[in-house]
PDB file of C-alpha atoms in Angstrom:
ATOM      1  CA  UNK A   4     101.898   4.019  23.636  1.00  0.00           C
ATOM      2  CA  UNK A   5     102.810   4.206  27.587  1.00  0.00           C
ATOM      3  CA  UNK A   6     106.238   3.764  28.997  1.00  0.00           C
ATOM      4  CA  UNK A   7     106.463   1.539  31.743  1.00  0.00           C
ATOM      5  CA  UNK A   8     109.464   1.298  34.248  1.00  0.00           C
ATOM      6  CA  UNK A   9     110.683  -2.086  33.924  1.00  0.00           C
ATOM      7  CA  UNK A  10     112.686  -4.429  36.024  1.00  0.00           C
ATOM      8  CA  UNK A  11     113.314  -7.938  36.255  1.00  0.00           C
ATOM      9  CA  UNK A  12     114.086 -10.712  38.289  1.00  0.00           C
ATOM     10  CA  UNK A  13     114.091 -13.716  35.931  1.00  0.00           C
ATOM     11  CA  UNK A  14     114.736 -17.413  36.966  1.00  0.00           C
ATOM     12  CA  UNK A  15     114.122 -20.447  35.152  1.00  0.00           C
ATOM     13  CA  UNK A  16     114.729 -24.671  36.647  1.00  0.00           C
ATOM     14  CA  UNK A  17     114.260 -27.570  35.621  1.00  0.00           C
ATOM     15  CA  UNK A  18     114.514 -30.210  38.017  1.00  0.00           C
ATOM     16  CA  UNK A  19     112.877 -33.176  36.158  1.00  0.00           C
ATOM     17  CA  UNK A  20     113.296 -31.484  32.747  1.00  0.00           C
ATOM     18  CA  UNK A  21     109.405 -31.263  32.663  1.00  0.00           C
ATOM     19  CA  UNK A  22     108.903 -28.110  34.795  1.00  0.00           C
ATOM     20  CA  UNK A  23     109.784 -24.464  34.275  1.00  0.00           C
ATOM     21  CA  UNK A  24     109.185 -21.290  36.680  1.00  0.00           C
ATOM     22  CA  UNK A  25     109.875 -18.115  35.473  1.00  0.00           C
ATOM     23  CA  UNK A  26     109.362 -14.479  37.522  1.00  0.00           C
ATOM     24  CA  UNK A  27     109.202 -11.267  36.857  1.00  0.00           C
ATOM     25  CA  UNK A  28     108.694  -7.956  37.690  1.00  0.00           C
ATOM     26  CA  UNK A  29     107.651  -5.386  35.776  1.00  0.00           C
ATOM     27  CA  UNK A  30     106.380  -1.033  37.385  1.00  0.00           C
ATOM     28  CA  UNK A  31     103.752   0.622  35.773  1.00  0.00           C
ATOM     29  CA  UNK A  32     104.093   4.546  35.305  1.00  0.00           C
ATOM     30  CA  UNK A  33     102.173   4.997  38.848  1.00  0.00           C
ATOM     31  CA  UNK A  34     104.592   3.318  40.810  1.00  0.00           C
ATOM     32  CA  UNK A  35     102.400  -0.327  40.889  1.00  0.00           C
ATOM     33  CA  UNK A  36     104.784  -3.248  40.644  1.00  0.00           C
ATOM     34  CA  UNK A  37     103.392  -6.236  37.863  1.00  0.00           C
ATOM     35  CA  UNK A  38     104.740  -9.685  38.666  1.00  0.00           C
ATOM     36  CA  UNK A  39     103.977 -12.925  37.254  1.00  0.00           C
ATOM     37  CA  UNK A  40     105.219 -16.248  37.727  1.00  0.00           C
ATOM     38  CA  UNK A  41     104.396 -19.516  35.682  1.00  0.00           C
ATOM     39  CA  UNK A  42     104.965 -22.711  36.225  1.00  0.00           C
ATOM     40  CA  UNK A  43     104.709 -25.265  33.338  1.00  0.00           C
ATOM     41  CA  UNK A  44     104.236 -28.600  33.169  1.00  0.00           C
ATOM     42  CA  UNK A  45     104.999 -30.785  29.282  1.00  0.00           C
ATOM     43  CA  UNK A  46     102.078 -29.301  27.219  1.00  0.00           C
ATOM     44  CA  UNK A  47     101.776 -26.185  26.759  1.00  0.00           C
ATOM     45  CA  UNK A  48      99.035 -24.458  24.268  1.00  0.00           C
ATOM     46  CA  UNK A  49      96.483 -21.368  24.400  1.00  0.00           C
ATOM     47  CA  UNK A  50      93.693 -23.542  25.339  1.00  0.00           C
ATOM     48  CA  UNK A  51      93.198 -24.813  28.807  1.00  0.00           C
ATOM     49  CA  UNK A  52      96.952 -26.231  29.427  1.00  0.00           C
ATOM     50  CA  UNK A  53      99.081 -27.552  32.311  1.00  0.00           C
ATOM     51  CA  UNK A  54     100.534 -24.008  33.089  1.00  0.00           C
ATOM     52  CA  UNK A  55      99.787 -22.501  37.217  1.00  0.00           C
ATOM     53  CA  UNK A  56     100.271 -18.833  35.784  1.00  0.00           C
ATOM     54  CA  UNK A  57     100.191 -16.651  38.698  1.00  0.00           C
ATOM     55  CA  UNK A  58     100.123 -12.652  37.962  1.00  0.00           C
ATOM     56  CA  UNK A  59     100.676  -9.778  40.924  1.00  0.00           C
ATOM     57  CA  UNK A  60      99.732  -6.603  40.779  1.00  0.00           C
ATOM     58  CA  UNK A  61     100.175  -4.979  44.236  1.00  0.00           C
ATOM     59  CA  UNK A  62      98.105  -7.087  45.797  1.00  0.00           C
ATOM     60  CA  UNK A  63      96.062  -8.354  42.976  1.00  0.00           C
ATOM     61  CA  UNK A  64      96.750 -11.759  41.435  1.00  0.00           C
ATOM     62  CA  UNK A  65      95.864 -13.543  38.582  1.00  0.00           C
ATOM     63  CA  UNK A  66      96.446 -16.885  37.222  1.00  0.00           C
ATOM     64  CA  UNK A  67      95.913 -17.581  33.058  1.00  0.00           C
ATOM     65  CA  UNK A  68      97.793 -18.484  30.044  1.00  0.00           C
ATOM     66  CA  UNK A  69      99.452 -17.120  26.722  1.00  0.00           C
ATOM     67  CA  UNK A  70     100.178 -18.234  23.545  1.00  0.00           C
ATOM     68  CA  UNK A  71     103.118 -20.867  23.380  1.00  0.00           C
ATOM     69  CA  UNK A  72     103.081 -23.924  22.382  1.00  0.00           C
ATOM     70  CA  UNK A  73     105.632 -26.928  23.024  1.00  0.00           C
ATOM     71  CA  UNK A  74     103.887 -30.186  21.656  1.00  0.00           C
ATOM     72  CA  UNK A  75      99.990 -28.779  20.560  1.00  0.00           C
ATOM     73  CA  UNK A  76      98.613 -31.131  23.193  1.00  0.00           C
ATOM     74  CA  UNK A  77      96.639 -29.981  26.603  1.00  0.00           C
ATOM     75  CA  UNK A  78      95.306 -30.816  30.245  1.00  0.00           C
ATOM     76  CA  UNK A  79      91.876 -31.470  31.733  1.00  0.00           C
ATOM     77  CA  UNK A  80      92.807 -29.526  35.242  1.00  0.00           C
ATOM     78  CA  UNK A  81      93.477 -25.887  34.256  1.00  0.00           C
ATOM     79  CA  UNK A  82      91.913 -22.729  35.154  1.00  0.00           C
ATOM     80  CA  UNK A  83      92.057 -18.724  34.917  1.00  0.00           C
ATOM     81  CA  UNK A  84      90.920 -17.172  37.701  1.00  0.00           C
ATOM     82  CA  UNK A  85      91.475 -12.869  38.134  1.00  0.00           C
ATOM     83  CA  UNK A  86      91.108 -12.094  41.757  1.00  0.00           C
ATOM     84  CA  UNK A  87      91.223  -8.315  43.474  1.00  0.00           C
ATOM     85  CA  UNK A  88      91.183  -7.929  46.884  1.00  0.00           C
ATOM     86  CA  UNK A  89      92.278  -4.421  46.821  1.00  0.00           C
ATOM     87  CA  UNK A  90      95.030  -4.246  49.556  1.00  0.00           C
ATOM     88  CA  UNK A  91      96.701  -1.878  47.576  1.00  0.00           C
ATOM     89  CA  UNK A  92      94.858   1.025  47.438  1.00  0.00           C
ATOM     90  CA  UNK A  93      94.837   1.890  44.164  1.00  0.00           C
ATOM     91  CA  UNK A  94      91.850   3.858  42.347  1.00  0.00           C
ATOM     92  CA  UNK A  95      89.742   1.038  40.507  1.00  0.00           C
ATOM     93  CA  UNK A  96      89.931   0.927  36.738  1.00  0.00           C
ATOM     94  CA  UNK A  97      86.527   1.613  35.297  1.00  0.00           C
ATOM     95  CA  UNK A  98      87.127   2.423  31.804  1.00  0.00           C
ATOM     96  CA  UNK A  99      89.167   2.107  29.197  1.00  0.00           C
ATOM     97  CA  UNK A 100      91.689   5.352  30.161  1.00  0.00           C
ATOM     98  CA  UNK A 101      95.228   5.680  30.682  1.00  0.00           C
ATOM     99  CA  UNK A 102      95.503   3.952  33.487  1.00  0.00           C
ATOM    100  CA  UNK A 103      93.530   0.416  31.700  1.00  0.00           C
ATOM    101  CA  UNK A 104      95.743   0.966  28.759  1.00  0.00           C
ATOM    102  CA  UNK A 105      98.832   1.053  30.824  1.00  0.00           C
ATOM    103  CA  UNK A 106      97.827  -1.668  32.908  1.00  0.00           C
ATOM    104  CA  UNK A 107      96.781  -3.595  29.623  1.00  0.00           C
ATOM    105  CA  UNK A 108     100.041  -2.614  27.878  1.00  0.00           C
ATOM    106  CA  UNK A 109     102.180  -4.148  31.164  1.00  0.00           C
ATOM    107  CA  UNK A 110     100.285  -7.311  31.404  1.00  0.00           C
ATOM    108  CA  UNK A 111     100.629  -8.037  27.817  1.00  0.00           C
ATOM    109  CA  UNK A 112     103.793  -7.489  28.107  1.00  0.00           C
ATOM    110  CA  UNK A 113     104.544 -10.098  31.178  1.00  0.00           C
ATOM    111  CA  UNK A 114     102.552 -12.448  29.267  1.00  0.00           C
ATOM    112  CA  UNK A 115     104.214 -12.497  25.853  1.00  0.00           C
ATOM    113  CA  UNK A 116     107.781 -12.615  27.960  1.00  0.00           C
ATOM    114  CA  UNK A 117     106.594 -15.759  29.827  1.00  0.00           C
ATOM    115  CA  UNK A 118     105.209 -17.349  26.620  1.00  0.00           C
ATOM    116  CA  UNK A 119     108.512 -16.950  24.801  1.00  0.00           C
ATOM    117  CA  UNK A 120     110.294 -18.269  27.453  1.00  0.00           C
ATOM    118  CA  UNK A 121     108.478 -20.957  28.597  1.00  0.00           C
ATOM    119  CA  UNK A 122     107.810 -22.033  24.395  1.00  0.00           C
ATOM    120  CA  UNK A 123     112.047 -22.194  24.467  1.00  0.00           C
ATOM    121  CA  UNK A 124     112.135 -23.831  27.497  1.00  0.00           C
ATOM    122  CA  UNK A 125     109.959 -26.899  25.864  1.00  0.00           C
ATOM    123  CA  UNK A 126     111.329 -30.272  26.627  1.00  0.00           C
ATOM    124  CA  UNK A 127     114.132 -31.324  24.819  1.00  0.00           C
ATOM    125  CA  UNK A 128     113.843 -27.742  22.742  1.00  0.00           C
ATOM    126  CA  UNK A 129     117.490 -27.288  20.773  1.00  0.00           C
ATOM    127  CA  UNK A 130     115.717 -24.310  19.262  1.00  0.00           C
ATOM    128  CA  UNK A 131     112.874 -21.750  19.399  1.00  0.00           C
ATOM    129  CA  UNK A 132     110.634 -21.261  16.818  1.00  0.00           C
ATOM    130  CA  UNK A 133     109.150 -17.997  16.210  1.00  0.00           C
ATOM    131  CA  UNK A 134     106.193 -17.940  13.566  1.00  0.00           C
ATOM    132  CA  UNK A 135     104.444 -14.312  12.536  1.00  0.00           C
ATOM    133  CA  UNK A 136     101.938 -14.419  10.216  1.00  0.00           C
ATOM    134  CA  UNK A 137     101.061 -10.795   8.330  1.00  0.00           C
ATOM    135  CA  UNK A 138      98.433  -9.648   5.759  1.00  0.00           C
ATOM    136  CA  UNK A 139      95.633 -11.659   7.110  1.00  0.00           C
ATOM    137  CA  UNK A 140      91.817 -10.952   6.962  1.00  0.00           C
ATOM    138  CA  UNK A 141      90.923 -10.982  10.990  1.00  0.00           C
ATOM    139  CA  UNK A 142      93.230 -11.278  13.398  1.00  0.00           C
ATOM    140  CA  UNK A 143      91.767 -15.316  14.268  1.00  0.00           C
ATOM    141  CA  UNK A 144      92.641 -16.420  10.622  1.00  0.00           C
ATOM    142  CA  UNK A 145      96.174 -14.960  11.554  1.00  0.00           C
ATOM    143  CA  UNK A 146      96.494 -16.740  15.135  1.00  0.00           C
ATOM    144  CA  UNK A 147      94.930 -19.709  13.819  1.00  0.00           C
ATOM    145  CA  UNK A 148      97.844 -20.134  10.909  1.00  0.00           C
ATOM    146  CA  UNK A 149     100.646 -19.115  13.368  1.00  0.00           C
ATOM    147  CA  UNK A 150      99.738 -22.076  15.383  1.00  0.00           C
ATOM    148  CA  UNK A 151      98.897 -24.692  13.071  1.00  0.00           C
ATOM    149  CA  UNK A 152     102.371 -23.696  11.733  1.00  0.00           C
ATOM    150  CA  UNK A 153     104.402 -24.029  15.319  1.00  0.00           C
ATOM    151  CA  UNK A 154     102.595 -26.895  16.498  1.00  0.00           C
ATOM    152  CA  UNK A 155     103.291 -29.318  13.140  1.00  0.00           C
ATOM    153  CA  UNK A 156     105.180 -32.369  14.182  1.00  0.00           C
ATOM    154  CA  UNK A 157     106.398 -32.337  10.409  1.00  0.00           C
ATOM    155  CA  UNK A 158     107.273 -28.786  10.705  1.00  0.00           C
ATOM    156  CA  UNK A 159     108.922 -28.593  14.105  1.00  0.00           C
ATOM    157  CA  UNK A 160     110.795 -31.810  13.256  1.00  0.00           C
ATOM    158  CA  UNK A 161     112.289 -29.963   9.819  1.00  0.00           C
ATOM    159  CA  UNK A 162     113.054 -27.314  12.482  1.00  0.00           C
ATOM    160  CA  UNK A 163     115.437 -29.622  14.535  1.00  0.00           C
ATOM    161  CA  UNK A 164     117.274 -30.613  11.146  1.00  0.00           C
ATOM    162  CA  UNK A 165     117.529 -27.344   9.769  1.00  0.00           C
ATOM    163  CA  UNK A 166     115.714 -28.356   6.922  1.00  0.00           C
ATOM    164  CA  UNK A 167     113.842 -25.564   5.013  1.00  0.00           C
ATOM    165  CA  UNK A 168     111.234 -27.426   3.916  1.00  0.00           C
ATOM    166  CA  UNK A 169     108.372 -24.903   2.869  1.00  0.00           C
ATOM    167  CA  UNK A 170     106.199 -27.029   1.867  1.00  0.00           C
ATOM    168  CA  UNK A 171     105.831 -28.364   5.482  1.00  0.00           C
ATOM    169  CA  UNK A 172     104.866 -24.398   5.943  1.00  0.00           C
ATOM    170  CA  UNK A 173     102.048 -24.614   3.782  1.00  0.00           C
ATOM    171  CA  UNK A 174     100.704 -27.717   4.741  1.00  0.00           C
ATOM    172  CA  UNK A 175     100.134 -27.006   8.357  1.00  0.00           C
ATOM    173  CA  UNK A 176      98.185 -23.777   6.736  1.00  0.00           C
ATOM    174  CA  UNK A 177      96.045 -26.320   4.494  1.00  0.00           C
ATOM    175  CA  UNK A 178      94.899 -28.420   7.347  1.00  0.00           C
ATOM    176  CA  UNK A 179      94.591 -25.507   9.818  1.00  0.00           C
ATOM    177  CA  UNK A 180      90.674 -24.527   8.725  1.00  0.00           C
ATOM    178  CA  UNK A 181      91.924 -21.020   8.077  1.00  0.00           C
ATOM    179  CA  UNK A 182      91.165 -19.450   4.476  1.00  0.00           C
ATOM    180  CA  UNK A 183      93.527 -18.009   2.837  1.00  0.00           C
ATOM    181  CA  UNK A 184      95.282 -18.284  -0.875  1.00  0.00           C
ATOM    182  CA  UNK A 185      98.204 -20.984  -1.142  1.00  0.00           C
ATOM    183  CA  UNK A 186      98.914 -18.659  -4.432  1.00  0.00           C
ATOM    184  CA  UNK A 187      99.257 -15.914  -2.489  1.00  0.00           C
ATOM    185  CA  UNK A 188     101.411 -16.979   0.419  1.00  0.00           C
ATOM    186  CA  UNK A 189     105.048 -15.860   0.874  1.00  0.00           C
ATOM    187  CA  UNK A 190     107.326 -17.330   3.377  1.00  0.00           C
ATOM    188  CA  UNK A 191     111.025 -16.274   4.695  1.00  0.00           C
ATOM    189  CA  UNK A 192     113.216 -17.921   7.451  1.00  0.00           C
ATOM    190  CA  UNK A 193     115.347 -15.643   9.413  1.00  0.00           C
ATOM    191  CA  UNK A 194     117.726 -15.563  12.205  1.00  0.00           C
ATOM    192  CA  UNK A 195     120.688 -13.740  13.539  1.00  0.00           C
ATOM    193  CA  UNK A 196     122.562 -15.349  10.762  1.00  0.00           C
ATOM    194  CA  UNK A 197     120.257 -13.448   8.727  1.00  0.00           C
ATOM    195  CA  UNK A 198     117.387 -13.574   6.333  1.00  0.00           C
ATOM    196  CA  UNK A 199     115.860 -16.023   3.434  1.00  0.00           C
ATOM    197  CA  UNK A 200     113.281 -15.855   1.304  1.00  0.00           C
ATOM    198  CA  UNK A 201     112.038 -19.652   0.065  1.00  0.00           C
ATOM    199  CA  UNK A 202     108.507 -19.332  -1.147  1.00  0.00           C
ATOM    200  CA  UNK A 203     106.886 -16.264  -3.217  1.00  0.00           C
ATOM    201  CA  UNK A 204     103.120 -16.513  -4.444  1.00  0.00           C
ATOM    202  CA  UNK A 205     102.931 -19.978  -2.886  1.00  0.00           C
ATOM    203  CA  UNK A 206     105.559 -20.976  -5.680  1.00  0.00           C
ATOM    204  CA  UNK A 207     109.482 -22.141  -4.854  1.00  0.00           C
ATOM    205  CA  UNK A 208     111.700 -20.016  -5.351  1.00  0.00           C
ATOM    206  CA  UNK A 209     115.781 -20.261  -5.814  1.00  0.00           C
ATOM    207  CA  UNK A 210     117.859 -19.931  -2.880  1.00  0.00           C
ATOM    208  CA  UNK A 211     120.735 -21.797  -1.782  1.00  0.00           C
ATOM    209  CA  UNK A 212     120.019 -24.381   1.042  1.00  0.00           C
ATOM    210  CA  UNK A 213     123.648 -24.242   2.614  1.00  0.00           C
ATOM    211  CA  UNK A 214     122.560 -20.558   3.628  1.00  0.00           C
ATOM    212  CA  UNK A 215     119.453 -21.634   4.910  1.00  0.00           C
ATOM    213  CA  UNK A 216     120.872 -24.185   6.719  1.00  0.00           C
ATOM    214  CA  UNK A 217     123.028 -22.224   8.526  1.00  0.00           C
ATOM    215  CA  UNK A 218     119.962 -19.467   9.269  1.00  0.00           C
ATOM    216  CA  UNK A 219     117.753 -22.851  10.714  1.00  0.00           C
ATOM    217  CA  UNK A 220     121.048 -23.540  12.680  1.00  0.00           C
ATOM    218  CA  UNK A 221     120.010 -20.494  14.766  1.00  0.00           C
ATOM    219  CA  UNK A 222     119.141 -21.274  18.646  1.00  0.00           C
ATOM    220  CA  UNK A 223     116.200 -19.142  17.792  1.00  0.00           C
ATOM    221  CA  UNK A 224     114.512 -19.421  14.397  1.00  0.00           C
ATOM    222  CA  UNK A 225     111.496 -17.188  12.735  1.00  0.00           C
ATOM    223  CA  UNK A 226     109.280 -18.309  10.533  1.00  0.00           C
ATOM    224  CA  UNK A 227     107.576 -15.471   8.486  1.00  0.00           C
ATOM    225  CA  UNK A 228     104.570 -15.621   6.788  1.00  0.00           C
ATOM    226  CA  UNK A 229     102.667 -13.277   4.976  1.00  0.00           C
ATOM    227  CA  UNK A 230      99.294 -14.447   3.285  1.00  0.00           C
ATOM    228  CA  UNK A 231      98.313 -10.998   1.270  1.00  0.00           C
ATOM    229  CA  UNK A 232      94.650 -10.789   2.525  1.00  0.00           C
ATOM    230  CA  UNK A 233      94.509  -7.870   4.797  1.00  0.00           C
ATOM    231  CA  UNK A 234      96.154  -6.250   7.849  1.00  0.00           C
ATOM    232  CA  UNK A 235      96.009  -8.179  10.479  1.00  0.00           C
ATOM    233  CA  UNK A 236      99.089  -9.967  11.739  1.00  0.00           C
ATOM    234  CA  UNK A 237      99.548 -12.080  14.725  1.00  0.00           C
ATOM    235  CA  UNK A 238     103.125 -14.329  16.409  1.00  0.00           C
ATOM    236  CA  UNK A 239     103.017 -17.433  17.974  1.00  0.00           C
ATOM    237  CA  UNK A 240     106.187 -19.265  19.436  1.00  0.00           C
ATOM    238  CA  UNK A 241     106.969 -22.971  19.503  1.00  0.00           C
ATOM    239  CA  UNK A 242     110.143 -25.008  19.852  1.00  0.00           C
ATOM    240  CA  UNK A 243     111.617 -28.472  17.747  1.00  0.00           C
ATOM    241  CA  UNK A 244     110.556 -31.619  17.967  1.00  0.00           C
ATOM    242  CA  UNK A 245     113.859 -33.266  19.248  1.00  0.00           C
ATOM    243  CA  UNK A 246     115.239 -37.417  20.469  1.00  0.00           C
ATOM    244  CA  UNK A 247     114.696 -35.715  23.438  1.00  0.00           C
ATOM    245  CA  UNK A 248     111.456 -34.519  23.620  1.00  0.00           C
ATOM    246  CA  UNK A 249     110.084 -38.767  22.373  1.00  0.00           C
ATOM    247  CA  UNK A 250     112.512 -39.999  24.981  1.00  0.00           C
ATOM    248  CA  UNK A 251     111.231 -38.001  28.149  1.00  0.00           C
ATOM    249  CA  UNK A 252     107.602 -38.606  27.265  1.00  0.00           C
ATOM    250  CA  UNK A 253     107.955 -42.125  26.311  1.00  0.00           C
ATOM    251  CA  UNK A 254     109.402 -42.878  30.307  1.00  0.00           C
ATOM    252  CA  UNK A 255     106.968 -40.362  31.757  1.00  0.00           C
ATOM    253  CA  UNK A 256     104.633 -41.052  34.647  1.00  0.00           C
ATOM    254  CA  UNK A 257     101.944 -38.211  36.123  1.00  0.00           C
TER     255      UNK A 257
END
């Protein structure tokens, strides 16, 4: 890996409860300051979605999205445009050397940051939901699970109750195209309040729910997944499905 120098000037608003800007700044080894600053609208998803992303580095900008997801639906005006003008001077990145991987390594970096945030930041969000899913085949059978799983409405509604309903897991896997085993699957919740595990080999198994609850009680929840297929392993983040969330969208005008 490649250290970067990081520093950060993070701010977050919501004036109508259905926008969110978020900055940050992050130096690469040579001295070249990253910064990226999204604003979100209420969906939020990897596909084309209501997020202006706009990404700095010296004086190159970039505007795209990353992989968070508040309520699974999108927008018809979105873009992702790179643009270089090359005020800054720097040497141009040809290949994949140091310098790309560095580069690479910062704006992933910026990008996962704003996704987590701006996934928490959902409306009417009580919680986050974090959901990693390990042991897959290809690394799109692993994304594709992760956010079938963070985008149920069943699922993200157990979320908000602290239910640990499993079975809600699994079903979002069933419908999400993916292949995998069902007899295979194991799934854990964890939080700060530590760690359960409720499935094994896609079978229940004991555990007592007043822990659980208190683990799903968590301002920030994961949901761990690992389907026994290969090595591939990929995270998407979410939040609940709250009163909230059905009473800003049901009085909501664009």
């Amino acid at each position: 890996s490649f250290p970067t120098r990081r520093s950060s000037d993070l701010t977050a608003f919501m004036p109508e409860m259905d926008s969110t800007e978020i900055s940050m700044t992050l130096t690469m080894p040579e001295g070249t300051p990253l910064k990226e600053t999204a604003e979100q609208a209420d969906e939020l998803e990897r596909r084309l979605l209501t997020l202006d992303d706009v990404l700095e580095v010296g004086a190159m900008s970039a505007s795209g999205n990353s992989m968070g997801l508040v309520s699974g639906d999108t927008s018809t005006n979105d873009m992702c445009v790179v643009l270089a003008n090359g005020l800054a001077g720097n040497a141009t990145i040809t290949g994949r050397d140091i310098e790309w991987k560095s580069f690479y390594d910062a704006l992933e970096a910026v990008c996962v940051s704003l996704a987590k945030q701006i996934a928490a930041d959902g409306e009417g969000a009580s919680r986050m939901i974090t959901c990693t899913v390990r042991g897959a085949s290809d690394e799109n059978t692993a994304e594709t699970l992760a956010k079938s799983v963070c985008s149920s409405s069943l699922l993200k509604a157990a979320m908000f109750g602290a239910d640990a309903n499993w079975g809600r897991v699994l079903c979002a896997m069933g419908y999400s195209g993916a292949e995998f085993d069902p007899e295979a699957v194991d799934v854990k919740f964890r939080s700060d309040k530590g760690e359960i595990s409720v499935c094994e080999s896609g079978r229940a198994v004991g555990f007592s729910e007043e822990t659980a609850k208190e683990i799903l009680l968590a301002d920030s929840v994961e949901i761990l997944i690992d389907v026994h297929l290969g090595g591939c392993e990929v995270t998407a983040w979410g939040c609940d499905l709250t009163y909230d969330y059905v009473k800003i969208n049901g009085d909501y005008r664009t």
